[in-house]
Coordinates of C-alpha atoms in Angstrom, one line a residue:
M1 CA 1.7 3.6 -32.6
E2 CA 0.3 2.5 -35.9
E3 CA -2.6 0.1 -35.8
Q4 CA -0.8 -2.7 -37.6
H5 CA 1.9 -2.6 -35.0
K6 CA -0.6 -2.6 -32.3
R7 CA -2.3 -5.7 -33.8
I8 CA 1.1 -7.5 -34.0
L9 CA 1.7 -6.8 -30.3
Q10 CA -1.8 -7.9 -29.4
R11 CA -1.6 -11.2 -31.4
N12 CA 1.8 -12.1 -29.7
R13 CA 1.0 -10.8 -26.2
I14 CA 1.1 -14.5 -24.8
N15 CA 4.6 -15.0 -26.2
L16 CA 5.7 -11.7 -25.0
V17 CA 4.5 -12.1 -21.5
R18 CA 5.9 -15.6 -21.3
E19 CA 9.4 -14.9 -22.7
L20 CA 10.1 -11.1 -22.6
D21 CA 12.8 -10.1 -20.0
P22 CA 12.0 -6.4 -19.3
S23 CA 15.0 -5.8 -16.8
N24 CA 17.4 -5.9 -19.9
L25 CA 15.4 -3.4 -22.0
F26 CA 14.8 -0.5 -19.5
D27 CA 18.2 1.3 -20.3
A28 CA 17.8 0.8 -24.0
L29 CA 14.2 2.0 -24.0
L30 CA 15.2 5.0 -22.0
E31 CA 18.2 5.9 -24.2
K32 CA 16.1 5.8 -27.4
G33 CA 13.2 7.8 -25.7
V34 CA 10.6 5.2 -26.0
F35 CA 9.8 5.4 -22.2
T36 CA 10.3 8.1 -19.6
Q37 CA 11.9 7.4 -16.3
D38 CA 8.5 7.6 -14.6
M39 CA 7.1 4.9 -16.9
V40 CA 10.1 2.7 -16.4
D41 CA 9.5 3.0 -12.6
K42 CA 5.8 2.2 -13.0
I43 CA 6.7 -1.0 -15.0
K44 CA 9.3 -2.1 -12.5
S45 CA 6.6 -1.6 -9.7
A46 CA 4.2 -3.9 -11.5
G47 CA 5.4 -7.0 -9.7
T48 CA 6.8 -10.2 -11.1
R49 CA 8.6 -10.5 -14.5
R50 CA 5.4 -11.5 -16.2
D51 CA 3.5 -8.6 -14.6
Q52 CA 6.3 -6.2 -15.8
A53 CA 6.2 -7.6 -19.3
R54 CA 2.5 -7.3 -19.5
Q55 CA 2.7 -3.6 -18.3
L56 CA 5.5 -2.9 -20.7
V57 CA 3.5 -4.2 -23.7
R58 CA 0.5 -2.3 -22.6
D59 CA 2.4 1.0 -22.3
L60 CA 4.3 0.5 -25.5
E61 CA 1.0 0.7 -27.4
T62 CA 0.5 4.2 -26.2
R63 CA 3.7 5.6 -27.5
G64 CA 4.5 7.2 -31.0
S65 CA 4.8 5.8 -34.5
R66 CA 8.6 4.9 -34.0
A67 CA 8.0 3.0 -30.7
F68 CA 7.6 -0.3 -32.4
P69 CA 10.7 -0.4 -34.6
L70 CA 12.8 1.0 -31.7
F71 CA 11.4 -1.8 -29.5
L72 CA 12.6 -4.3 -32.2
E73 CA 16.0 -2.7 -32.1
C74 CA 16.1 -3.0 -28.2
L75 CA 15.1 -6.7 -28.5
Q76 CA 18.0 -7.3 -30.9
E77 CA 20.5 -5.4 -28.7
T78 CA 19.6 -7.3 -25.6
G79 CA 19.8 -10.7 -27.3
Q80 CA 16.1 -11.5 -27.6
H81 CA 16.3 -12.3 -31.2
S82 CA 13.5 -14.8 -31.4
L83 CA 10.9 -12.4 -30.1
A84 CA 12.3 -9.7 -32.4
E85 CA 12.0 -12.0 -35.4
I86 CA 8.3 -13.1 -34.6
L87 CA 7.3 -9.4 -34.2
R88 CA 9.2 -8.3 -37.4
N89 CA 7.5 -10.9 -39.5
G90 CA 4.1 -10.2 -38.1
A91 CA 3.7 -13.8 -37.1
P92 CA 0.6 -14.7 -34.9
A93 CA 1.4 -16.3 -31.6
V94 CA 1.9 -19.9 -31.7
R95 CA -1.3 -21.7 -30.7
F96 CA -0.7 -25.2 -29.1
Q97 CA -3.4 -27.8 -29.9
P98 CA -4.3 -29.9 -26.8
E99 CA -3.5 -33.5 -26.9
I100 CA -6.3 -36.0 -27.5
P101 CA -7.2 -37.0 -23.9
T102 CA -6.7 -40.7 -23.1
K103 CA -9.5 -42.5 -21.4
V104 CA -8.7 -42.8 -17.7
A105 CA -10.4 -45.4 -15.6
R106 CA -12.0 -43.4 -12.7
P107 CA -12.9 -45.0 -9.3
V108 CA -16.5 -45.2 -8.4
I109 CA -17.1 -42.7 -5.5
K110 CA -19.7 -43.9 -3.0
P111 CA -21.3 -41.5 -0.6
L112 CA -20.4 -41.8 3.1
P113 CA -23.1 -43.0 5.4
V114 CA -25.1 -40.3 7.1
I115 CA -24.8 -40.3 11.0
S116 CA -27.4 -38.6 13.0
V117 CA -26.6 -36.3 15.8
D118 CA -27.9 -38.9 18.3
D119 CA -25.5 -41.5 17.1
A120 CA -22.4 -39.2 17.1
K121 CA -19.9 -39.5 19.9
I122 CA -18.7 -36.2 21.2
S123 CA -15.3 -36.1 22.8
E124 CA -15.5 -34.9 26.4
D125 CA -11.8 -33.4 26.5
V126 CA -12.4 -30.6 24.0
A127 CA -11.8 -27.3 25.9
T128 CA -14.6 -24.7 25.7
I129 CA -13.2 -21.3 24.5
Y130 CA -14.5 -18.2 26.0
P131 CA -13.9 -14.6 24.9
S132 CA -11.4 -12.8 27.2
P133 CA -12.8 -9.8 29.1
R134 CA -11.6 -6.6 27.4
P135 CA -10.7 -3.3 29.3
T136 CA -13.3 -0.6 29.4
T137 CA -10.9 1.8 27.7
T138 CA -11.6 -0.1 24.4
P139 CA -14.1 1.9 22.5
S140 CA -16.4 -1.0 21.7
P141 CA -16.7 -4.7 23.0
P142 CA -15.7 -7.7 20.9
P143 CA -18.5 -9.3 18.9
E144 CA -20.3 -12.2 20.7
G145 CA -18.4 -15.4 20.3
D146 CA -15.1 -13.9 19.3
I147 CA -12.4 -16.6 19.8
F148 CA -9.4 -14.4 19.4
R149 CA -7.8 -13.2 22.7
P150 CA -5.5 -10.4 23.3
R151 CA -2.0 -11.4 24.1
P152 CA -1.5 -12.0 27.9
N153 CA 1.4 -10.1 29.4
G154 CA 4.7 -12.2 29.6
R155 CA 3.5 -14.9 27.0
T156 CA 5.9 -15.7 24.2
R157 CA 4.0 -15.4 21.0
R158 CA 5.1 -17.8 18.2
D159 CA 3.9 -17.5 14.6
S160 CA 0.6 -19.4 14.3
I161 CA -2.4 -19.6 11.9
K162 CA -4.1 -16.8 13.7
C163 CA -1.4 -14.4 14.8
Y164 CA 2.0 -13.1 13.5
K165 CA 5.1 -13.6 15.6
M166 CA 5.9 -10.3 17.1
D167 CA 8.1 -10.9 20.1
A168 CA 11.5 -10.2 18.6
S169 CA 13.5 -7.5 20.6
P170 CA 13.7 -5.0 18.9
C171 CA 10.5 -6.0 17.0
G172 CA 11.8 -4.3 13.7
Q173 CA 12.8 -1.3 11.8
C174 CA 10.7 1.8 11.4
L175 CA 11.4 4.6 8.9
I176 CA 9.7 7.9 9.1
I177 CA 10.1 10.4 6.1
N178 CA 8.9 13.7 7.2
N179 CA 8.7 16.5 4.5
V180 CA 8.0 19.8 5.8
E181 CA 9.8 22.4 3.8
F182 CA 9.3 22.4 0.1
E183 CA 11.4 24.1 -2.6
P184 CA 9.8 27.1 -4.2
N185 CA 9.7 25.6 -7.7
S186 CA 7.8 22.7 -6.5
E187 CA 4.6 25.0 -6.1
L188 CA 3.9 23.1 -2.9
K189 CA 3.5 25.0 0.4
N190 CA 5.4 24.1 3.7
R191 CA 3.5 21.7 6.0
G192 CA 3.0 23.4 9.4
G193 CA 2.3 20.9 12.1
S194 CA 4.1 18.0 10.4
N195 CA 6.9 18.0 13.0
V196 CA 4.3 17.4 15.8
D197 CA 3.1 14.3 13.9
C198 CA 6.6 13.1 13.4
D199 CA 7.6 13.5 17.1
K200 CA 4.5 11.7 18.1
L201 CA 4.9 8.7 15.8
E202 CA 8.7 8.5 16.8
R203 CA 7.9 8.3 20.5
R204 CA 5.0 5.9 19.8
F205 CA 7.0 3.3 17.7
K206 CA 9.9 3.4 20.1
A207 CA 7.5 2.5 22.9
L208 CA 6.3 -0.4 20.7
N209 CA 10.0 -1.6 20.6
F210 CA 10.9 -0.5 17.1
I211 CA 14.2 1.0 15.9
V212 CA 13.0 4.3 14.6
E213 CA 15.0 6.3 12.0
V214 CA 13.7 9.8 11.0
K215 CA 14.6 11.4 7.6
T216 CA 13.5 15.0 7.0
N217 CA 12.8 17.0 3.7
L218 CA 13.9 14.4 1.1
K219 CA 13.7 14.8 -2.6
Q220 CA 12.1 12.2 -4.8
K221 CA 15.5 10.4 -5.5
Q222 CA 16.4 10.6 -1.8
I223 CA 13.1 8.9 -0.8
K224 CA 13.8 6.1 -3.1
H225 CA 17.4 5.8 -1.9
E226 CA 16.3 5.5 1.8
L227 CA 13.6 2.8 0.9
S228 CA 16.2 0.9 -1.1
V229 CA 18.7 1.1 1.9
L230 CA 15.9 -0.2 4.1
S231 CA 15.1 -3.1 1.7
K232 CA 18.8 -4.1 1.6
K233 CA 19.1 -4.5 5.3
D234 CA 19.0 -7.9 7.0
H235 CA 15.6 -8.2 8.8
S236 CA 15.9 -11.9 9.7
Q237 CA 16.3 -11.0 13.3
Y238 CA 13.2 -8.9 13.3
D239 CA 9.5 -9.7 13.1
C240 CA 8.0 -6.6 11.4
C241 CA 8.9 -3.4 9.3
V242 CA 7.1 -0.1 9.3
V243 CA 7.3 2.9 6.9
I244 CA 5.6 6.1 7.7
M245 CA 5.3 9.0 5.0
L246 CA 4.4 12.5 6.2
S247 CA 4.1 14.7 3.1
H248 CA 2.0 16.2 0.2
G249 CA 0.3 13.6 -1.9
T250 CA -1.7 13.3 -5.1
E251 CA -3.6 10.8 -7.3
V252 CA -1.8 8.7 -9.8
S253 CA -2.7 5.7 -12.1
H254 CA -2.1 2.5 -10.3
N255 CA -2.9 -1.3 -10.5
R256 CA -2.6 -2.1 -6.8
F257 CA -2.2 0.7 -4.3
P258 CA -3.5 4.2 -5.1
G259 CA -1.8 7.5 -4.5
A260 CA 1.6 8.9 -4.5
V261 CA 3.7 10.9 -2.1
Y262 CA 5.8 14.0 -3.1
G263 CA 9.4 14.9 -2.4
V264 CA 10.3 18.3 -1.4
D265 CA 11.4 18.9 -5.1
G266 CA 7.8 18.4 -6.3
Q267 CA 8.4 15.1 -7.9
Y268 CA 6.4 12.2 -6.5
V269 CA 6.9 8.5 -5.7
P270 CA 3.9 6.2 -6.1
V271 CA 2.8 4.3 -3.0
Q272 CA 2.7 1.2 -5.2
L273 CA 6.5 1.6 -5.7
I274 CA 7.0 2.4 -2.0
T275 CA 5.5 -0.9 -1.0
N276 CA 7.4 -2.9 -3.6
Y277 CA 10.7 -2.1 -2.0
L278 CA 9.8 -4.3 0.9
N279 CA 7.8 -7.1 -0.7
G280 CA 8.9 -10.6 -0.7
Q281 CA 10.7 -10.5 -4.1
H282 CA 12.9 -7.4 -3.3
C283 CA 13.4 -8.0 0.5
P284 CA 13.8 -11.8 1.2
S285 CA 14.4 -11.3 4.8
L286 CA 10.9 -9.8 5.2
Q287 CA 9.1 -12.7 3.5
S288 CA 6.1 -13.8 5.4
K289 CA 6.5 -11.0 7.8
P290 CA 4.2 -8.0 8.2
K291 CA 5.1 -4.9 6.4
L292 CA 3.2 -1.8 7.4
F293 CA 2.9 1.5 5.6
F294 CA 1.1 4.6 7.2
I295 CA 0.5 7.4 4.6
Q296 CA -0.3 10.9 5.9
A297 CA -0.9 12.7 2.6
C298 CA -3.7 13.6 0.3
G299 CA -5.4 11.2 -1.9
G300 CA -6.5 13.9 -4.2
G301 CA -8.2 17.4 -4.3
E302 CA -11.8 16.7 -3.5
R303 CA -13.4 17.9 -0.2
D304 CA -15.8 15.7 1.5
I305 CA -18.9 17.6 3.0
G306 CA -20.4 14.4 4.4
F307 CA -24.1 13.4 4.3
E308 CA -26.9 13.4 6.6
V309 CA -27.5 10.4 9.0
S310 CA -30.5 9.1 10.7
P311 CA -31.1 10.1 14.4
D312 CA -29.7 6.7 15.6
E313 CA -26.4 7.3 13.8
D314 CA -26.1 10.9 14.5
Q315 CA -23.1 11.8 16.7
P316 CA -21.7 15.3 17.5
S317 CA -19.0 16.3 15.1
I318 CA -15.8 17.8 16.6
Y319 CA -15.7 21.3 15.2
R320 CA -12.2 22.4 14.3
T321 CA -11.1 25.8 12.9
D322 CA -7.4 26.1 12.5
E323 CA -7.1 23.4 9.8
Q324 CA -5.0 23.1 6.7
M325 CA -5.7 20.8 3.7
D326 CA -3.4 18.1 2.4
A327 CA -4.3 18.9 -1.2
I328 CA -3.9 21.9 -3.6
P329 CA -7.4 23.5 -4.3
M330 CA -8.8 22.6 -7.6
S331 CA -10.7 25.8 -7.7
S332 CA -9.6 29.5 -7.8
S333 CA -8.4 31.4 -4.8
S334 CA -11.9 32.9 -4.4
D335 CA -13.2 29.5 -3.6
S336 CA -10.7 28.7 -0.9
L337 CA -11.8 28.5 2.6
S338 CA -9.5 31.2 4.0
T339 CA -6.2 32.7 3.3
S340 CA -4.5 30.3 5.8
D341 CA -5.5 27.1 4.2
E342 CA -2.7 25.0 3.0
T343 CA -2.6 21.7 1.0
D344 CA -0.8 18.4 0.7
A345 CA -1.6 17.4 -2.7
R346 CA -2.1 18.6 -6.3
A347 CA -5.6 18.2 -7.7
T348 CA -5.3 16.4 -10.1
L349 CA -2.7 -9.1 -9.7
P350 CA -1.3 -10.9 -7.9
T351 CA -2.0 -9.5 -4.4
P352 CA 1.2 -8.9 -2.3
S353 CA 0.8 -10.8 1.0
D354 CA 1.7 -9.5 4.4
I355 CA 1.3 -5.8 3.5
L356 CA -1.0 -3.2 5.1
V357 CA -1.3 0.3 3.8
S358 CA -3.1 2.8 6.0
Y359 CA -4.0 6.1 4.3
S360 CA -5.1 9.1 6.2
T361 CA -7.9 9.7 3.8
F362 CA -10.0 8.0 1.1
P363 CA -8.5 8.0 -2.4
G364 CA -9.2 11.3 -4.2
Y365 CA -9.8 13.4 -1.1
V366 CA -8.0 15.9 1.0
S367 CA -6.4 15.1 4.3
W368 CA -6.7 17.8 7.0
R369 CA -3.8 19.0 9.3
D370 CA -4.0 21.4 12.3
T371 CA -1.0 23.8 12.4
T372 CA -0.4 23.4 16.1
S373 CA -1.5 19.8 17.0
G374 CA -0.7 18.0 13.8
S375 CA -2.9 16.0 11.4
W376 CA -6.2 14.5 12.5
Y377 CA -5.1 11.1 11.4
V378 CA -1.7 10.9 13.2
E379 CA -3.2 12.6 16.4
I380 CA -5.9 9.9 16.7
L381 CA -3.6 7.0 15.5
D382 CA -1.2 7.9 18.3
R383 CA -3.8 7.9 21.0
V384 CA -5.5 4.7 19.8
L385 CA -2.1 2.9 19.8
E386 CA -1.2 4.2 23.2
E387 CA -4.6 3.1 24.8
N388 CA -5.2 -0.1 22.9
A389 CA -2.0 -1.7 21.6
S390 CA -1.6 -4.0 24.6
T391 CA -5.1 -5.6 24.0
D392 CA -6.3 -5.2 20.4
D393 CA -4.9 -6.2 17.0
L394 CA -3.9 -3.6 14.4
V395 CA -6.9 -3.8 12.1
T396 CA -9.2 -3.3 15.0
M397 CA -7.3 -0.3 16.0
L398 CA -7.4 1.2 12.5
M399 CA -11.1 0.8 12.6
M400 CA -11.2 2.8 15.9
V401 CA -9.1 5.5 14.1
N402 CA -11.5 5.6 11.0
H403 CA -14.4 6.1 13.4
E404 CA -12.9 9.0 15.5
V405 CA -11.5 10.8 12.4
S406 CA -14.9 10.6 10.8
L407 CA -16.3 12.7 13.7
N408 CA -14.1 15.6 13.1
S409 CA -15.2 18.6 11.0
A410 CA -13.0 21.2 9.4
K411 CA -14.5 24.7 9.4
G412 CA -17.7 23.1 10.6
L413 CA -18.2 21.7 7.2
Y414 CA -15.5 19.4 5.7
K415 CA -15.0 15.7 6.7
Q416 CA -12.3 13.1 6.3
M417 CA -12.3 9.3 6.1
P418 CA -9.2 7.3 6.6
G419 CA -9.0 3.7 5.1
S420 CA -6.7 0.7 4.6
F421 CA -5.6 -1.6 2.0
N422 CA -5.0 -4.8 4.0
F423 CA -3.3 -7.8 2.7
L424 CA -2.2 -9.2 6.0
R425 CA -2.9 -13.0 6.4
K426 CA -3.1 -13.1 10.3
L427 CA -3.9 -10.9 13.2
L428 CA -1.1 -8.5 14.3
Y429 CA -0.6 -7.6 18.0
F430 CA 2.1 -5.1 18.8
Q431 CA 4.2 -5.8 21.8
S432 CA 3.0 -4.1 25.0
P433 CA 4.1 -0.4 25.1
A434 CA 7.2 0.1 27.3

């Protein structure tokens, strides 16, 4: 785009963000070749109308010399004539002068009297709260003074400031997308061991009282279709929704959640777009309810060799040999670990509430998978949920998963570190496993 056109867009950015309706422009911009489908999907995933407008203007500045006049044509065709006229004339954005403030009589604020501790009256009927004893199977005891208690068996849990309501029966929908066999032209290898992961998670979430639906070997458009179907369901009778992605992954640009997941055709879906299908704007029946996403895929192509720790921190690593990577190697075949190594990735706001995205690996790094027992992440996640779901909240359990996965070692050298993007507002306790 020519510099003069960029300056016009930048001067009028406030008006564009405030008044532009991107939803009416997408088809026209695609038809005229201003944006690609992937760029339109990225803009749609930006969030609110204002966020989409801001992203659209930002991306427009990166397009060719005809992008600006074609954008004006699209504005005219969609009835956004005033914006088109402002941009055509190169007029600067309207600046509003603040009104002259009127003098307001303000009350005089007097400080409250200071009361000493000896003079204060302490109510005798305030109940003292003690931490509940935790079972010895829990990897670590709660911090001293912790006032949160695991849910007692048989107690009806209602939504509160501290905990989400999670007593609906069934508790909610759980969609598992398991991509194992990839098309030859995708340049992605089949994912041995993924069916083991899928079976474990299907059993686990059924035990946690979820309705589990499994979809296998989906292309990019089919992944989007299944997520759209899930978002259009009525979740009003449920308390939670879970999406699990088992596939190859990669790094992509993002402004909220990193990473993307591949369809079997080699085309990816950004994690940010996956989460947007279920946010409060696109799925009203899940507003204020927890939406959980578990991503077993690579965050990129780097391999983590770890670092030395002090003797106090040192713990024996679990040495594992029959491992496959969840990323395509960035180096030549001579640098690969062995001929059997496989990969699950190519090398390469307003914050949404009530969403948690748990990644099998740190953004930018590979994720390891055993061809017989499944991935490290899913194997340990399944065990932690089985042993601790009755007593611990989800975030605490994910910390346990992080710790145990970090002890593993592929080929005696490479490490893995899971992590989460947590936008939950409360503690989340699953129902006691059946």
